[in-house]
């Protein structure tokens, strides 16, 4: 028999057993079997759990919000032992009811370790960005207590903070949960006036890494897209978090990478490999008799068959005559080619200036490496927002780029001009709408 455990922001709020033949509804309505708290992302009757052909399934009933399983939106899902799905700040866990108290205690310890703890302690979906695989966790204890005695490291999370001036700072994240903001006690200190005291929270678990905006005043961008307040979002190595002028790069690094590199002795690197010496041999023009079709005839020992009375002198004289004729043709061709070469030779063209000189005049090459990296990141984010039709956001990214590089990078100037044109059109449209509204009111 299966049980369902409901967690809100990491705290257990309800647990019940699923009875065969019964259907369970979840939502804000008082008519639901499991009533959830008021939240913009939760409908009155959001989803149901029912038994279909002997197995339990979850099905979304709302038209405006999917459930999330392993970081992927779902409409329906067959439930198994250990299945976890999410909605807003809620986690829903399916697990098989244990037969004895001891096994239940052991299973509960596993769930507490493996389950994501929603929002505040977010630990979710398997992530393909981790450089190594998980190994099973070993447990040790009795009915009264259970503890984890060993877990395998799957990679160490780091963040690289790039300020608007190009200054960089790398921070190694230790533990499982990290607070980012302007507050002095934050593990990730954000030195930007647009950052809130508590901006966002990062968390790590065996299922992956996650980010949650803590209701910040100016919002948090992940790869150019704004995060919803108090909602978990999977984050992978290489993703970029943006707060004001700060670009925060999230990276997961393999701690054993350098250990696995082969150390080559210096004497091996400095020594020059000896060239292969050719085997001494002498070319011998040995006449080989051939049979019909050019096949070489050999005896049982593999040696060429030589017939008695066979004369090879005539064959050698014919071959020498062919060689002399061939050499004559080569010499005649060379004699004719020399005057033709001088007649067809064109006057020497002026040498082109090396590309290095042209490249030296490129303003981008005069930037610091940090500024170059920031310009490349801003053009990527700005282009993505421009393609998505978010011209206002794209214009903001391009303004930051042009503050660093006024001459522009790639097609940034053209995109900025297009964004300004769209903004002018939008302002004109709004002005017309206001005039029509005022006329209707009068």
mmCIF file of C-alpha atoms in Angstrom, residues 274-411:
data_model
loop_
_atom_site.group_PDB
_atom_site.id
_atom_site.type_symbol
_atom_site.label_atom_id
_atom_site.label_comp_id
_atom_site.label_asym_id
_atom_site.label_seq_id
_atom_site.Cartn_x
_atom_site.Cartn_y
_atom_site.Cartn_z
ATOM 1 C CA UNK A 274 65.514 9.277 -31.779
ATOM 2 C CA UNK A 275 64.712 9.092 -35.433
ATOM 3 C CA UNK A 276 64.154 5.668 -36.830
ATOM 4 C CA UNK A 277 67.274 4.594 -38.612
ATOM 5 C CA UNK A 278 66.606 3.049 -42.017
ATOM 6 C CA UNK A 279 67.565 -0.579 -42.420
ATOM 7 C CA UNK A 280 70.593 -0.933 -44.666
ATOM 8 C CA UNK A 281 69.713 -2.761 -47.835
ATOM 9 C CA UNK A 282 70.746 -2.829 -51.480
ATOM 10 C CA UNK A 283 68.396 -2.527 -54.396
ATOM 11 C CA UNK A 284 68.883 -5.429 -56.774
ATOM 12 C CA UNK A 285 67.208 -5.543 -60.147
ATOM 13 C CA UNK A 286 66.380 -9.200 -60.105
ATOM 14 C CA UNK A 287 64.484 -10.355 -63.182
ATOM 15 C CA UNK A 288 61.303 -12.164 -62.250
ATOM 16 C CA UNK A 289 59.680 -14.455 -64.788
ATOM 17 C CA UNK A 290 55.960 -14.058 -65.232
ATOM 18 C CA UNK A 291 53.321 -16.355 -66.542
ATOM 19 C CA UNK A 292 50.186 -15.623 -68.540
ATOM 20 C CA UNK A 293 48.474 -12.385 -67.463
ATOM 21 C CA UNK A 294 51.597 -11.113 -65.649
ATOM 22 C CA UNK A 295 51.392 -13.598 -62.757
ATOM 23 C CA UNK A 296 54.706 -14.479 -61.111
ATOM 24 C CA UNK A 297 55.447 -18.173 -61.021
ATOM 25 C CA UNK A 298 57.066 -19.538 -57.848
ATOM 26 C CA UNK A 299 58.092 -22.991 -56.728
ATOM 27 C CA UNK A 300 57.022 -24.797 -53.537
ATOM 28 C CA UNK A 301 59.616 -22.907 -51.443
ATOM 29 C CA UNK A 302 58.278 -19.545 -52.637
ATOM 30 C CA UNK A 303 61.251 -18.685 -54.890
ATOM 31 C CA UNK A 304 60.687 -17.430 -58.414
ATOM 32 C CA UNK A 305 60.848 -20.156 -61.066
ATOM 33 C CA UNK A 306 63.705 -19.685 -63.533
ATOM 34 C CA UNK A 307 63.454 -21.686 -66.713
ATOM 35 C CA UNK A 308 66.535 -23.135 -68.261
ATOM 36 C CA UNK A 309 67.770 -21.254 -71.228
ATOM 37 C CA UNK A 310 65.706 -18.173 -70.452
ATOM 38 C CA UNK A 311 67.534 -15.022 -71.696
ATOM 39 C CA UNK A 312 67.047 -11.792 -69.753
ATOM 40 C CA UNK A 313 69.590 -9.642 -71.590
ATOM 41 C CA UNK A 314 67.070 -8.633 -74.270
ATOM 42 C CA UNK A 315 64.546 -7.570 -71.628
ATOM 43 C CA UNK A 316 67.145 -5.362 -69.899
ATOM 44 C CA UNK A 317 68.095 -3.606 -73.146
ATOM 45 C CA UNK A 318 64.429 -2.855 -73.922
ATOM 46 C CA UNK A 319 63.924 -1.399 -70.431
ATOM 47 C CA UNK A 320 67.036 0.787 -70.724
ATOM 48 C CA UNK A 321 65.817 2.154 -74.042
ATOM 49 C CA UNK A 322 62.500 3.103 -72.492
ATOM 50 C CA UNK A 323 64.263 4.864 -69.628
ATOM 51 C CA UNK A 324 66.452 6.921 -72.034
ATOM 52 C CA UNK A 325 63.409 7.956 -74.047
ATOM 53 C CA UNK A 326 61.577 9.031 -70.896
ATOM 54 C CA UNK A 327 64.541 11.142 -69.715
ATOM 55 C CA UNK A 328 64.675 12.851 -73.118
ATOM 56 C CA UNK A 329 61.015 13.896 -72.854
ATOM 57 C CA UNK A 330 61.561 15.369 -69.375
ATOM 58 C CA UNK A 331 64.575 17.447 -70.490
ATOM 59 C CA UNK A 332 62.684 18.751 -73.554
ATOM 60 C CA UNK A 333 59.711 19.758 -71.369
ATOM 61 C CA UNK A 334 61.974 21.687 -68.993
ATOM 62 C CA UNK A 335 63.677 23.557 -71.831
ATOM 63 C CA UNK A 336 60.299 24.654 -73.231
ATOM 64 C CA UNK A 337 58.858 25.581 -69.822
ATOM 65 C CA UNK A 338 61.539 28.160 -68.919
ATOM 66 C CA UNK A 339 60.715 30.809 -71.643
ATOM 67 C CA UNK A 340 56.977 30.226 -71.143
ATOM 68 C CA UNK A 341 57.352 30.949 -67.410
ATOM 69 C CA UNK A 342 59.127 34.275 -68.028
ATOM 70 C CA UNK A 343 56.554 35.323 -70.627
ATOM 71 C CA UNK A 344 53.594 34.587 -68.351
ATOM 72 C CA UNK A 345 55.108 36.034 -65.174
ATOM 73 C CA UNK A 346 53.035 38.969 -63.882
ATOM 74 C CA UNK A 347 54.527 42.058 -62.208
ATOM 75 C CA UNK A 348 54.875 41.745 -58.484
ATOM 76 C CA UNK A 349 51.753 42.903 -56.644
ATOM 77 C CA UNK A 350 52.106 45.140 -53.597
ATOM 78 C CA UNK A 351 52.004 43.152 -50.421
ATOM 79 C CA UNK A 352 48.844 43.347 -48.384
ATOM 80 C CA UNK A 353 49.034 44.670 -44.917
ATOM 81 C CA UNK A 354 48.981 41.890 -42.372
ATOM 82 C CA UNK A 355 45.715 41.206 -40.657
ATOM 83 C CA UNK A 356 47.385 41.743 -37.330
ATOM 84 C CA UNK A 357 47.653 45.480 -38.121
ATOM 85 C CA UNK A 358 43.935 45.658 -38.894
ATOM 86 C CA UNK A 359 43.094 43.662 -35.790
ATOM 87 C CA UNK A 360 45.143 46.054 -33.647
ATOM 88 C CA UNK A 361 42.704 48.854 -34.579
ATOM 89 C CA UNK A 362 39.707 46.870 -33.298
ATOM 90 C CA UNK A 363 38.447 48.516 -30.071
ATOM 91 C CA UNK A 364 37.369 45.107 -28.735
ATOM 92 C CA UNK A 365 40.987 43.907 -28.604
ATOM 93 C CA UNK A 366 41.925 46.878 -26.416
ATOM 94 C CA UNK A 367 39.532 45.772 -23.643
ATOM 95 C CA UNK A 368 40.693 43.764 -20.667
ATOM 96 C CA UNK A 369 39.971 40.015 -20.739
ATOM 97 C CA UNK A 370 37.259 40.544 -18.109
ATOM 98 C CA UNK A 371 35.599 43.254 -20.173
ATOM 99 C CA UNK A 372 35.782 41.117 -23.312
ATOM 100 C CA UNK A 373 34.094 38.246 -21.476
ATOM 101 C CA UNK A 374 31.395 40.586 -20.161
ATOM 102 C CA UNK A 375 30.755 41.998 -23.656
ATOM 103 C CA UNK A 376 30.341 38.475 -25.062
ATOM 104 C CA UNK A 377 27.887 37.551 -22.306
ATOM 105 C CA UNK A 378 25.848 40.727 -22.756
ATOM 106 C CA UNK A 379 25.514 40.222 -26.543
ATOM 107 C CA UNK A 380 24.280 36.634 -25.987
ATOM 108 C CA UNK A 381 21.679 37.667 -23.401
ATOM 109 C CA UNK A 382 20.621 40.715 -25.422
ATOM 110 C CA UNK A 383 20.236 38.683 -28.626
ATOM 111 C CA UNK A 384 18.122 36.041 -26.849
ATOM 112 C CA UNK A 385 15.810 38.696 -25.385
ATOM 113 C CA UNK A 386 15.572 40.419 -28.775
ATOM 114 C CA UNK A 387 14.569 37.155 -30.459
ATOM 115 C CA UNK A 388 11.923 36.561 -27.768
ATOM 116 C CA UNK A 389 10.391 39.964 -28.506
ATOM 117 C CA UNK A 390 11.442 41.532 -25.189
ATOM 118 C CA UNK A 391 12.928 44.658 -26.735
ATOM 119 C CA UNK A 392 12.923 46.676 -23.508
ATOM 120 C CA UNK A 393 14.990 44.055 -21.671
ATOM 121 C CA UNK A 394 17.232 43.580 -24.698
ATOM 122 C CA UNK A 395 17.820 47.350 -24.910
ATOM 123 C CA UNK A 396 18.937 47.394 -21.279
ATOM 124 C CA UNK A 397 21.515 44.647 -21.920
ATOM 125 C CA UNK A 398 22.769 46.421 -25.052
ATOM 126 C CA UNK A 399 23.124 49.721 -23.179
ATOM 127 C CA UNK A 400 25.392 47.955 -20.677
ATOM 128 C CA UNK A 401 27.412 46.544 -23.594
ATOM 129 C CA UNK A 402 27.789 49.946 -25.284
ATOM 130 C CA UNK A 403 28.811 51.530 -21.985
ATOM 131 C CA UNK A 404 31.848 49.220 -22.114
ATOM 132 C CA UNK A 405 32.335 49.233 -25.908
ATOM 133 C CA UNK A 406 30.687 52.312 -27.548
ATOM 134 C CA UNK A 407 31.641 51.151 -31.042
ATOM 135 C CA UNK A 408 29.486 48.039 -30.577
ATOM 136 C CA UNK A 409 30.117 44.334 -30.867
ATOM 137 C CA UNK A 410 28.911 42.215 -33.792
ATOM 138 C CA UNK A 411 25.385 43.502 -34.620
#
